[in-house]
PDB file of C-alpha atoms in Angstrom:
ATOM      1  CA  UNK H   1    -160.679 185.171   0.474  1.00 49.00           C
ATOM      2  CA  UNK H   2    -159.068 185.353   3.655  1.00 57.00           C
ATOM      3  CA  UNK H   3    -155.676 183.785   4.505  1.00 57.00           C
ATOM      4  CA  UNK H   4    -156.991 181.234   7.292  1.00 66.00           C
ATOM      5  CA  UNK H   5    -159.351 179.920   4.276  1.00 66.00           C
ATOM      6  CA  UNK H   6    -157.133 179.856   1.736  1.00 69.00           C
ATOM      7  CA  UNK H   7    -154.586 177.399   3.583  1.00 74.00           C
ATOM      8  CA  UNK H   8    -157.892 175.598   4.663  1.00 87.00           C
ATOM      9  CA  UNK H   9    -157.447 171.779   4.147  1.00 90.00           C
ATOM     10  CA  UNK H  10    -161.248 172.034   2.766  1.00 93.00           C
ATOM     11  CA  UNK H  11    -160.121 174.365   0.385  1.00 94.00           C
ATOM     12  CA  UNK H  12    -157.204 172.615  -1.241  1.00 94.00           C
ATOM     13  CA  UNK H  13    -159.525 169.451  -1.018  1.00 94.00           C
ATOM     14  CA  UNK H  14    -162.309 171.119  -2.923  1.00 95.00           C
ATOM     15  CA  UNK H  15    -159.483 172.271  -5.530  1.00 95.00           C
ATOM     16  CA  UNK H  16    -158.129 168.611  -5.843  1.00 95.00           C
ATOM     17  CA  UNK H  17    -161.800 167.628  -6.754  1.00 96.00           C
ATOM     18  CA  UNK H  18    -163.347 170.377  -8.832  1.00 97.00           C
ATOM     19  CA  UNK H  19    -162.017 168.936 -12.034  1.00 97.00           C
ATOM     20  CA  UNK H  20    -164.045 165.497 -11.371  1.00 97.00           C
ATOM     21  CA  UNK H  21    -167.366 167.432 -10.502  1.00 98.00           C
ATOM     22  CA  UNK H  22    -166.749 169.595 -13.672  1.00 98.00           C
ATOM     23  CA  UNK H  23    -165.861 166.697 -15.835  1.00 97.00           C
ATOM     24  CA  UNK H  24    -168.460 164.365 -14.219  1.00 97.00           C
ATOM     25  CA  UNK H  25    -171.213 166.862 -15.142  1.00 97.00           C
ATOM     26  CA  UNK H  26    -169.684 167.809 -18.464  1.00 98.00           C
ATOM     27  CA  UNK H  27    -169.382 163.757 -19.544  1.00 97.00           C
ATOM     28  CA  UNK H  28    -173.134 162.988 -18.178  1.00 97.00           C
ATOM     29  CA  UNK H  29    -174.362 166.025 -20.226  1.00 97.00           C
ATOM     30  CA  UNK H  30    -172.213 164.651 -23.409  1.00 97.00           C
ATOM     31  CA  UNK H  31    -174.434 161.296 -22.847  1.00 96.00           C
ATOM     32  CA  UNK H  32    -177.849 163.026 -21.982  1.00 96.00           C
ATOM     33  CA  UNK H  33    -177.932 165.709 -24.661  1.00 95.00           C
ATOM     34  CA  UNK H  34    -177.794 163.295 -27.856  1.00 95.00           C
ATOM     35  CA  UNK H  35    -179.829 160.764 -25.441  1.00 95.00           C
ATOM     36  CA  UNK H  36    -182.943 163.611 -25.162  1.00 94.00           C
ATOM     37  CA  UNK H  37    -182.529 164.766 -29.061  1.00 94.00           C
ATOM     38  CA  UNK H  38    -182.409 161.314 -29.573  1.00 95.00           C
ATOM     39  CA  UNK H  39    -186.068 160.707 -27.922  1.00 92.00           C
ATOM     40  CA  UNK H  40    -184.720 158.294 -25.219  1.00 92.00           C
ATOM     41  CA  UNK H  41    -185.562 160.684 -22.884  1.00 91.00           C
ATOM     42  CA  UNK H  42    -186.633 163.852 -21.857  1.00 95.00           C
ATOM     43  CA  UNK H  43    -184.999 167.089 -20.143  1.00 95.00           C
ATOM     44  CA  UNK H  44    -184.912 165.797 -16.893  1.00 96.00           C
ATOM     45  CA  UNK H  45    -182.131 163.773 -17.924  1.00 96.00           C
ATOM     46  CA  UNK H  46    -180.131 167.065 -17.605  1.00 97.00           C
ATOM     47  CA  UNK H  47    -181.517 168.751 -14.433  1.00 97.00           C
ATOM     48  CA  UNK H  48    -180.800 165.161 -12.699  1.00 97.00           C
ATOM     49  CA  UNK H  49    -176.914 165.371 -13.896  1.00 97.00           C
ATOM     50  CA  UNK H  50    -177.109 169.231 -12.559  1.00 98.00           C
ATOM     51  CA  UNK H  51    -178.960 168.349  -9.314  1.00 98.00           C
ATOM     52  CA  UNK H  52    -177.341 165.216  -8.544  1.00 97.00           C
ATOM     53  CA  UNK H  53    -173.879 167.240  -9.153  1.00 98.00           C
ATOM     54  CA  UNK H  54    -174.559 170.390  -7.058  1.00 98.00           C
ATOM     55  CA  UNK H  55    -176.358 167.716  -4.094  1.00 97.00           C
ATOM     56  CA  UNK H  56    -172.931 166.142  -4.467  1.00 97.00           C
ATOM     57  CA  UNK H  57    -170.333 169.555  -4.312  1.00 98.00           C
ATOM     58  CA  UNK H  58    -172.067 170.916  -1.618  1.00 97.00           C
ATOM     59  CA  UNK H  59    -172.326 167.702   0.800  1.00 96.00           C
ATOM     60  CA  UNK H  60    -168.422 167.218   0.181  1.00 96.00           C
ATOM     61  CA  UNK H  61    -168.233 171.307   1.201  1.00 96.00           C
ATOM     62  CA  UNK H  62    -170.587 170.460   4.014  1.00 96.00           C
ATOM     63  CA  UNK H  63    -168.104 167.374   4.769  1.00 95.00           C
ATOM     64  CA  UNK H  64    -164.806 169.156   4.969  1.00 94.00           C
ATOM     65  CA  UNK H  65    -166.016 171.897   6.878  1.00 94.00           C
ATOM     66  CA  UNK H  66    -167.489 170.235   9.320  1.00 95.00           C
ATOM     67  CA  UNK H  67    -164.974 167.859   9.485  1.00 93.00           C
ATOM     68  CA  UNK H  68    -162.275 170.388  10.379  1.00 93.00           C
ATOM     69  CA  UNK H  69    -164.288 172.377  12.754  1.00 92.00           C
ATOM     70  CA  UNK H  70    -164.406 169.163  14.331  1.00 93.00           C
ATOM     71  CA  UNK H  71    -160.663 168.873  15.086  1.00 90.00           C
ATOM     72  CA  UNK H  72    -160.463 171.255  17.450  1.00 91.00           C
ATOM     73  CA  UNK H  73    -163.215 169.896  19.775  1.00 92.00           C
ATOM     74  CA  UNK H  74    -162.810 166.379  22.187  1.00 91.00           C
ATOM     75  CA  UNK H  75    -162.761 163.145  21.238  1.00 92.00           C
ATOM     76  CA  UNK H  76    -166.356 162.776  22.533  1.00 95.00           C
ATOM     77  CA  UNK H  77    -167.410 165.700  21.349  1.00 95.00           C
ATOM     78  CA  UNK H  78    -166.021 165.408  18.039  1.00 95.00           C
ATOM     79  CA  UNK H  79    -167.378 161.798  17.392  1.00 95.00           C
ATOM     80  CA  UNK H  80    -170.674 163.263  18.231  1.00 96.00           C
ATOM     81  CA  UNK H  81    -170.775 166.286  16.074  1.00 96.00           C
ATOM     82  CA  UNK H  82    -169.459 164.039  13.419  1.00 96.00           C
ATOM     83  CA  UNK H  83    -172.253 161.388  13.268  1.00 96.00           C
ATOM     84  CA  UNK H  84    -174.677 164.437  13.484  1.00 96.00           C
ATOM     85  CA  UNK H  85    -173.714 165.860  10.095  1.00 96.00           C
ATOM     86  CA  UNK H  86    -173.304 162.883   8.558  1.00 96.00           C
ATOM     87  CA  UNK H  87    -177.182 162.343   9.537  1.00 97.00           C
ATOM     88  CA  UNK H  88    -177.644 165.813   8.445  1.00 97.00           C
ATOM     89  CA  UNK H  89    -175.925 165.741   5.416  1.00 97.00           C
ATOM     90  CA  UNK H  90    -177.276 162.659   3.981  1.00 96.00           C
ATOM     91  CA  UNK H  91    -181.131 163.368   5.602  1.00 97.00           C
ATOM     92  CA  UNK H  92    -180.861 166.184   3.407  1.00 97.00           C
ATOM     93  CA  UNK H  93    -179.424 165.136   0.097  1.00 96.00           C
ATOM     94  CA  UNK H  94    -181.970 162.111   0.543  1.00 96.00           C
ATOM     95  CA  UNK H  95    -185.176 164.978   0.823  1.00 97.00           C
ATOM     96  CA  UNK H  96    -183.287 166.896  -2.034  1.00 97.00           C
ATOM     97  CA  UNK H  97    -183.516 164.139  -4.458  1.00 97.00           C
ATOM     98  CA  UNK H  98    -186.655 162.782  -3.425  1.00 97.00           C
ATOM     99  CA  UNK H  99    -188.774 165.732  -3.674  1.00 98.00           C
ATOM    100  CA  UNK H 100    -186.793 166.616  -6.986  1.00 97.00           C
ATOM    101  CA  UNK H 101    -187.993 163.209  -8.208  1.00 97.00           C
ATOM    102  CA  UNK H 102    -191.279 163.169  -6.496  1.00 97.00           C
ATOM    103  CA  UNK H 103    -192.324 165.733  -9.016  1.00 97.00           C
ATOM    104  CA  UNK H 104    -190.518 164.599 -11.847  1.00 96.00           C
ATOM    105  CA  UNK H 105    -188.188 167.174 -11.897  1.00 97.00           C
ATOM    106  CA  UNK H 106    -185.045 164.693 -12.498  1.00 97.00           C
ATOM    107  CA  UNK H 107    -183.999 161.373 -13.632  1.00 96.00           C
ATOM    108  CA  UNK H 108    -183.320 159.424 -10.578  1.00 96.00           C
ATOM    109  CA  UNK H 109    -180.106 157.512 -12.535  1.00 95.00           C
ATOM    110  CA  UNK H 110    -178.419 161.107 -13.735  1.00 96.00           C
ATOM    111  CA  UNK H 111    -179.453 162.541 -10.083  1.00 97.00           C
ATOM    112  CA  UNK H 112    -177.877 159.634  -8.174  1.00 96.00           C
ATOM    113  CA  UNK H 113    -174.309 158.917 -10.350  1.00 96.00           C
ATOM    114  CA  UNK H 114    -172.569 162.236  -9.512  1.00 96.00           C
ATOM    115  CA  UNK H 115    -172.767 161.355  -5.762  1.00 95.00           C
ATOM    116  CA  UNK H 116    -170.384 158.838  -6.511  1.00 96.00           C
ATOM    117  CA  UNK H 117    -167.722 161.653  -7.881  1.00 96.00           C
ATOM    118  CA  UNK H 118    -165.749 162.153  -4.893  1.00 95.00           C
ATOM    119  CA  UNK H 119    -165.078 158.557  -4.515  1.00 95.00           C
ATOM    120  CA  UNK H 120    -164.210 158.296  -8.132  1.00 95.00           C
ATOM    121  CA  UNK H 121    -161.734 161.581  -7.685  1.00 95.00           C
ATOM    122  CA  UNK H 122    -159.818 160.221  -4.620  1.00 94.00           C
ATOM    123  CA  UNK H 123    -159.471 156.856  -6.185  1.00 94.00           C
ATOM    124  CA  UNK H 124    -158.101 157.827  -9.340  1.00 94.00           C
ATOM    125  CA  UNK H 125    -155.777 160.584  -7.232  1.00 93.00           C
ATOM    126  CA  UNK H 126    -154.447 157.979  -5.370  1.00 92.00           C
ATOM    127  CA  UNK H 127    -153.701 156.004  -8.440  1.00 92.00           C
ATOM    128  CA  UNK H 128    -152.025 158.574  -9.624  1.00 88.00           C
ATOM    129  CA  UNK H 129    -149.678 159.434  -6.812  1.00 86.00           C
ATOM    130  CA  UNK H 130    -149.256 156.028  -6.816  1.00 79.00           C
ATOM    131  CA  UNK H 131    -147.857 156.054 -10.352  1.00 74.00           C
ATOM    132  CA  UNK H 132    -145.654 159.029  -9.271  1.00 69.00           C
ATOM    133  CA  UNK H 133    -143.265 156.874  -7.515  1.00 61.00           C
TER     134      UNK H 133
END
């Protein structure tokens, strides 16, 4: 990893956040596994929490990077190129998870809780900094 990327805001941010996208995934799997063994449902209780998670990672990748490449361009420009990945980004998670759930391929409530992860993260950061003091 090169220098520039390691002291990449993105980067740190990403680090800050893992833990809730690991622990997210790991607590809707503790819920879904005895859920599916328990006949409540089936397997696509699973590949939602997966799907939903890794829609969810990469969008907040997708946010930070674009959001920093976008610091170093106008104020027009920026605001422009801005709005046009946030189209982007949620034009394609939207496709992701419909098609996924189209064919039955996930549960559309484990698919659509993780992309609320990066919310949960900052709030409970904050809380905790908050705490700190």
């Amino acid at each position: 990893m090169s220098k520039k990327l390691k002291n990449s805001v993105t980067v740190k941010e990403i680090k800050a956040l893992l833990p809730f996208f690991i622990g997210g995934l790991v607590l809707m799997l503790l819920v879904c596994v005895p859920l599916m063994l328990g006949g409540v449902g089936d397997y696509t209780l699973i590949t939602g929490a997966v799907a939903g998670t890794l829609v969810a990672f990469v969008n907040f990748v997708l946010l930070g990077v674009t959001a920093e490449k976008s610091l170093y361009m106008g104020e027009k420009k920026s605001r422009l190129y801005m709005n046009g990945s946030y189209a982007v980004r949620y034009i394609g998670m939207f496709l992701i998870l419909a098609v996924l759930m189209y064919f039955k391929l996930i549960n559309p409530v484990t698919a659509l809780i993780p992309l609320f992860i990066p919310k949960i993260g900052y709030t409970v950061l904050a809380l905790k900094e908050k705490s700190e003091f």
